[in-house]
Structures are given as structure tokens and as C-alpha cells.
Amino acid sequence: MARDAKNQGGAGAPSQRMLRVAEEVRHALSAVFLRGDVSDPDLADARVTVTEVRASPDLKHMTVFVSRLGTAADPALLRLLKANQPELRKQVARAVRLKFAPELHFQADTALDYAMQIDAVMRRPEVQRDLTPRTDADRDDDET
């Protein structure tokens, strides 16, 4: 029986296995950063938050979205993570049982910044005016 194209790593949604493995990798990396279990003292003190991990269909590459205590990760932190990627990869390989240790690619998580921008737009008076429900009295005033 043929499988759906989306479950074979096509352009569709990620499979359940991809989601499950990505979540396990997120937990493993979060534990490493929480314990400060890295040899680089700068990275041990960095207070990194792993917000999301996305897996490639073959599970050999993981995109790790990171932030620093509620703010987007700065370029210096991303360079530090990239420099320590082999050690972090070993830590993940020990914690998550996979056939291949995934290559980790780090990106700043900008979702919080985007959410704050949307919140600021939603609070603007002209947007609030459009969002409030109009009463019959308001409609009568517009018609006159």
C-alpha cells in the first residue's frame, strides 16, 4: 500500500516520527544547557533557551531555534553555539538513540519579537476602533 507523500518527507507536514525525535532532541539540548554541561565556560554561562527543534525527513539534520531568556539570540551566541556544535552533537547522540547523530544547525528564534510587534499593532487606537463591536446607535450616527 502506498504512503502519503507528506509522510515521505515531501513538502507537506512533518511526520509523527520527525516531530517526536525533534522534541527529544529539544529536551536533550535543554538539559545540557540547564546543567551547563559543556566545556566552553562562555556557553555554560550563556543561559540558552531551546524553543523549538525541526528535523529533516532523514533525521540527519536538526534546526535548533534558540533564544536568550525571552529575547532573540544575538550573533555572538549563534557563533558560540556553532563553534561548540560537535560537542553538543555528541551530547545529543548520548541522550537520544538514533542510527545517526544529527547535525545541529542553530538559528535565532524571532517568534517572540514578531508576537510583540503584532501585539503593538493590535493595541493601536485605529485598530482598536476597528475591532470593537458597533452598536445600533453607532450605525444610526453614521447614517446621518
XYZ file of N, CA and C in Angstrom:
432
model
N 0.834 -1.168 0.000
C 0.000 0.000 0.000
C 0.882 1.236 0.000
N 0.572 2.215 -0.826
C 1.397 3.416 -0.962
C 1.163 4.354 0.209
N 2.238 5.018 0.611
C 2.152 6.004 1.689
C 1.804 7.365 1.118
N 1.326 8.245 1.997
C 1.084 9.631 1.587
C 2.410 10.312 1.287
N 2.394 11.245 0.359
C 3.611 11.978 0.007
C 4.113 12.799 1.187
N 3.210 13.322 2.012
C 3.649 14.157 3.131
C 4.383 13.346 4.195
N 4.114 12.060 4.313
C 4.817 11.237 5.287
C 6.146 10.719 4.771
N 6.438 10.946 3.510
C 7.705 10.519 2.958
C 8.673 11.679 2.872
N 8.417 12.755 3.593
C 9.359 13.861 3.634
C 9.169 14.847 2.514
N 8.023 14.863 1.895
C 7.766 15.819 0.831
C 7.564 17.211 1.404
N 6.899 18.048 0.664
C 6.692 19.427 1.083
C 5.586 19.554 2.117
N 4.950 18.454 2.497
C 3.842 18.510 3.435
C 4.302 18.642 4.873
N 3.396 18.367 5.770
C 3.668 18.479 7.195
C 4.662 17.399 7.640
N 5.387 17.659 8.732
C 6.332 16.657 9.226
C 5.603 15.434 9.771
N 6.262 14.290 9.676
C 5.668 13.049 10.167
C 5.691 13.024 11.689
N 4.945 12.112 12.267
C 4.932 11.974 13.721
C 6.315 11.621 14.254
N 7.044 10.803 13.527
C 8.395 10.411 13.958
C 9.317 11.619 13.964
N 9.244 12.453 12.931
C 10.069 13.661 12.884
C 9.761 14.565 14.066
N 8.484 14.736 14.374
C 8.091 15.586 15.495
C 8.568 15.010 16.825
N 8.420 13.706 16.997
C 8.815 13.056 18.240
C 10.320 13.133 18.465
N 11.097 12.854 17.427
C 12.554 12.896 17.549
C 13.031 14.335 17.785
N 12.440 15.292 17.088
C 12.814 16.690 17.278
C 12.540 17.128 18.712
N 11.432 16.680 19.277
C 11.118 17.037 20.659
C 12.099 16.388 21.633
N 12.515 15.167 21.361
C 13.512 14.510 22.208
C 14.844 15.250 22.138
N 15.228 15.701 20.955
C 16.472 16.469 20.799
C 16.351 17.792 21.551
N 15.185 18.423 21.487
C 14.988 19.684 22.216
C 15.162 19.469 23.717
N 14.581 18.401 24.239
C 14.721 18.094 25.661
C 16.176 17.805 26.028
N 16.876 17.058 25.169
C 18.275 16.727 25.443
C 19.142 17.987 25.464
N 18.967 18.862 24.489
C 19.750 20.099 24.461
C 19.388 21.016 25.626
N 18.116 21.104 25.950
C 17.696 21.928 27.083
C 18.354 21.444 28.371
N 18.420 20.134 28.549
C 19.061 19.573 29.736
C 20.551 19.899 29.764
N 21.205 19.833 28.621
C 22.633 20.168 28.548
C 22.854 21.624 28.953
N 22.036 22.530 28.422
C 22.196 23.948 28.748
C 21.801 24.239 30.196
N 20.815 23.534 30.717
C 20.385 23.736 32.092
C 21.486 23.334 33.067
N 22.123 22.208 32.794
C 23.200 21.727 33.662
C 24.508 22.482 33.431
N 24.614 23.176 32.288
C 25.886 23.817 31.944
C 26.932 22.778 31.619
N 26.486 21.696 30.994
C 27.308 20.513 30.748
C 28.101 20.632 29.447
N 28.828 21.735 29.281
C 29.681 21.951 28.115
C 31.040 22.424 28.591
N 32.062 22.172 27.800
C 33.415 22.527 28.224
C 33.722 24.013 28.062
N 33.018 24.703 27.187
C 33.247 26.132 26.968
C 32.560 26.927 28.081
N 33.310 27.639 28.913
C 32.678 28.375 30.021
C 31.743 29.489 29.552
N 32.023 30.087 28.413
C 31.135 31.131 27.892
C 29.758 30.560 27.565
N 29.750 29.376 26.986
C 28.480 28.739 26.639
C 27.766 28.215 27.880
N 28.528 27.767 28.869
C 27.929 27.264 30.105
C 27.185 28.377 30.839
N 27.666 29.623 30.714
C 27.036 30.760 31.394
C 26.063 31.524 30.507
N 25.784 31.043 29.306
C 25.018 31.812 28.324
C 23.510 31.844 28.586
N 22.954 30.945 29.366
C 21.508 30.896 29.616
C 20.716 30.790 28.318
N 20.941 29.716 27.616
C 20.305 29.480 26.322
C 18.973 28.771 26.535
N 17.952 29.223 25.824
C 16.646 28.569 25.827
C 16.415 27.955 24.454
N 16.159 26.659 24.419
C 15.848 25.976 23.167
C 14.334 26.006 23.012
N 13.858 26.809 22.064
C 12.417 26.988 21.916
C 11.780 25.960 20.993
N 12.521 25.518 19.989
C 11.961 24.558 19.029
C 13.095 23.861 18.297
N 12.826 22.638 17.879
C 13.759 21.891 17.021
C 12.945 21.326 15.873
N 13.446 21.504 14.664
C 12.797 20.945 13.475
C 13.748 19.930 12.840
N 13.221 18.775 12.531
C 14.019 17.689 11.978
C 13.845 17.605 10.469
N 14.922 17.221 9.787
C 14.819 16.934 8.360
C 14.155 15.568 8.208
N 13.619 15.267 7.034
C 12.937 13.974 6.849
C 13.816 12.762 7.139
N 15.119 12.852 6.885
C 16.000 11.715 7.153
C 16.566 11.732 8.577
N 16.194 12.726 9.377
C 16.611 12.894 10.774
C 18.109 13.110 10.934
N 18.806 13.461 9.861
C 20.245 13.699 9.949
C 20.583 15.156 10.218
N 19.620 16.043 10.050
C 19.835 17.469 10.292
C 18.717 17.985 11.176
N 19.089 18.756 12.180
C 18.124 19.365 13.080
C 18.388 20.870 13.120
N 17.343 21.645 12.888
C 17.436 23.093 13.030
C 16.952 23.434 14.428
N 17.844 24.035 15.210
C 17.576 24.334 16.610
C 17.336 25.836 16.739
N 16.146 26.209 17.187
C 15.815 27.618 17.392
C 16.083 27.956 18.850
N 16.910 28.980 19.062
C 17.332 29.341 20.409
C 17.032 30.804 20.697
N 16.888 31.095 21.969
C 16.754 32.476 22.420
C 17.527 32.591 23.727
N 17.650 33.810 24.179
C 18.373 34.051 25.423
C 17.417 34.716 26.395
N 16.824 33.935 27.277
C 15.894 34.425 28.293
C 14.850 35.371 27.744
N 14.111 34.930 26.761
C 12.986 35.697 26.242
C 13.327 36.688 25.158
N 14.588 36.832 24.803
C 14.969 37.722 23.707
C 15.620 36.884 22.615
N 15.656 37.431 21.430
C 16.277 36.701 20.318
C 17.771 36.534 20.582
N 18.312 35.435 20.110
C 19.731 35.166 20.281
C 20.541 36.136 19.426
N 21.609 36.643 19.992
C 22.465 37.562 19.250
C 23.463 36.780 18.398
N 24.071 37.429 17.419
C 25.036 36.733 16.551
C 26.200 36.115 17.310
N 26.623 36.738 18.406
C 27.733 36.186 19.188
C 27.349 34.827 19.781
N 26.121 34.719 20.267
C 25.660 33.442 20.813
C 25.579 32.386 19.719
N 25.084 32.760 18.548
C 24.988 31.798 17.445
C 26.377 31.315 17.021
N 27.366 32.210 17.005
C 28.751 31.805 16.688
C 29.282 30.847 17.750
N 28.976 31.132 19.002
C 29.412 30.280 20.101
C 28.787 28.888 19.996
N 27.521 28.832 19.678
C 26.841 27.539 19.507
C 27.417 26.771 18.321
N 27.683 27.479 17.237
C 28.251 26.820 16.053
C 29.638 26.268 16.357
N 30.430 27.014 17.117
C 31.773 26.549 17.470
C 31.725 25.307 18.363
N 30.694 25.208 19.189
C 30.560 24.070 20.099
C 29.618 22.995 19.568
N 29.244 23.084 18.305
C 28.300 22.139 17.712
C 28.767 20.688 17.811
N 30.058 20.366 17.565
C 30.452 18.949 17.678
C 30.240 18.369 19.081
N 30.543 19.159 20.108
C 30.340 18.686 21.482
C 28.852 18.525 21.785
N 28.050 19.482 21.350
C 26.606 19.390 21.571
C 26.021 18.201 20.808
N 26.556 17.941 19.637
C 26.099 16.799 18.837
C 26.375 15.491 19.576
N 27.538 15.392 20.221
C 27.865 14.195 21.000
C 26.916 14.036 22.182
N 26.611 15.161 22.831
C 25.692 15.113 23.965
C 24.318 14.609 23.523
N 23.850 15.098 22.374
C 22.547 14.664 21.848
C 22.603 13.189 21.465
N 23.710 12.759 20.870
C 23.839 11.355 20.456
C 23.777 10.422 21.662
N 24.326 10.854 22.793
C 24.267 10.029 24.005
C 22.847 9.963 24.575
N 22.127 11.076 24.479
C 20.807 11.156 25.109
C 19.688 10.586 24.246
N 19.815 10.706 22.934
C 18.748 10.277 22.020
C 19.295 9.146 21.159
N 18.653 7.999 21.224
C 19.122 6.826 20.486
C 18.632 6.887 19.043
N 19.568 7.234 18.150
C 19.285 7.278 16.720
C 20.388 6.542 15.974
N 20.100 6.171 14.753
C 21.107 5.498 13.932
C 22.271 6.431 13.639
N 21.973 7.708 13.365
C 22.996 8.709 13.082
C 22.839 9.869 14.058
N 23.957 10.419 14.508
C 23.896 11.622 15.339
C 23.550 12.788 14.422
N 22.500 13.522 14.718
C 22.076 14.595 13.812
C 23.027 15.780 13.829
N 23.192 16.392 12.679
C 23.937 17.637 12.551
C 23.036 18.752 13.065
N 23.569 19.599 13.934
C 22.768 20.652 14.543
C 23.043 21.992 13.856
N 21.984 22.669 13.470
C 22.074 23.994 12.844
C 21.300 24.955 13.745
N 21.969 25.983 14.216
C 21.353 26.902 15.179
C 20.854 28.161 14.492
N 19.649 28.593 14.894
C 19.052 29.829 14.386
C 18.410 30.569 15.545
N 18.410 31.885 15.442
C 17.750 32.696 16.453
C 16.239 32.549 16.306
N 15.555 32.423 17.422
C 14.092 32.343 17.413
C 13.538 33.756 17.478
N 12.890 34.174 16.421
C 12.346 35.531 16.355
C 10.831 35.555 16.574
N 10.268 34.449 16.973
C 8.815 34.375 17.152
C 8.334 35.332 18.241
N 9.091 35.464 19.329
C 8.679 36.359 20.403
C 8.701 37.814 19.929
N 9.732 38.193 19.178
C 9.800 39.552 18.642
C 8.617 39.828 17.717
N 8.291 38.868 16.879
C 7.175 39.016 15.955
C 5.854 39.148 16.725
N 5.699 38.334 17.760
C 4.480 38.396 18.565
C 4.347 39.753 19.257
N 5.456 40.299 19.702
C 5.415 41.617 20.350
C 5.058 42.711 19.345
N 5.531 42.592 18.105
C 5.172 43.558 17.060
C 3.674 43.486 16.761
N 3.146 42.288 16.645
C 1.720 42.114 16.382
C 0.903 42.675 17.539
N 1.350 42.424 18.767
C 0.646 42.947 19.937
C 0.630 44.476 19.911
N 1.755 45.091 19.547
C 1.814 46.555 19.476
C 0.853 47.088 18.418
N 0.766 46.414 17.293
C -0.163 46.839 16.244
C -1.612 46.704 16.719
N -1.903 45.611 17.394
C -3.275 45.379 17.858
C -3.709 46.393 18.915
N -2.776 46.978 19.622
C -3.099 47.952 20.668
C -3.227 49.381 20.141
N -2.908 49.621 18.876
C -3.026 50.963 18.318
C -4.487 51.401 18.297
N -4.747 52.689 18.565
C -6.143 53.159 18.655
C -6.963 52.907 17.399
N -6.384 53.098 16.225
C -7.166 52.895 14.999
C -7.537 51.425 14.791
N -6.687 50.521 15.254
C -7.006 49.094 15.156
C -8.052 48.735 16.210
N -7.890 49.260 17.415
C -8.872 49.008 18.478
C -10.259 49.486 18.068
N -10.304 50.644 17.398
C -11.591 51.180 16.934
C -12.250 50.208 15.956
N -11.443 49.617 15.082
C -11.996 48.674 14.105
C -12.399 47.342 14.732
N -11.811 47.024 15.854
C -12.089 45.734 16.488
C -13.273 45.767 17.444
N -13.637 46.932 17.927
C -14.750 46.999 18.873
C -16.066 46.827 18.122
N -16.981 46.063 18.697
C -18.272 45.851 18.023
C -19.078 47.144 17.995
N -19.762 47.351 16.902
C -20.580 48.558 16.741
C -21.992 48.288 17.231
N -22.546 49.261 17.899
C -23.923 49.147 18.384
C -24.858 49.777 17.355
N -26.153 49.590 17.556
C -27.142 50.188 16.650
C -27.067 51.708 16.690
N -26.770 52.274 17.856
C -26.662 53.737 17.971
C -25.515 54.268 17.129
N -24.393 53.515 17.087
C -23.256 53.924 16.263
C -23.625 53.893 14.796
N -24.368 52.896 14.387
C -24.759 52.794 12.984
C -25.699 53.935 12.600
N -26.609 54.312 13.519
C -27.532 55.426 13.255
C -26.762 56.738 13.113
N -25.703 56.919 13.925
C -24.905 58.142 13.829
C -24.178 58.210 12.501
N -23.725 57.057 11.956
C -23.026 57.040 10.670
C -23.962 57.382 9.516
N -25.208 57.035 9.649
C -26.155 57.251 8.544
C -26.599 58.710 8.438
N -26.482 59.482 9.523
C -26.927 60.881 9.490
C -25.856 61.825 9.044
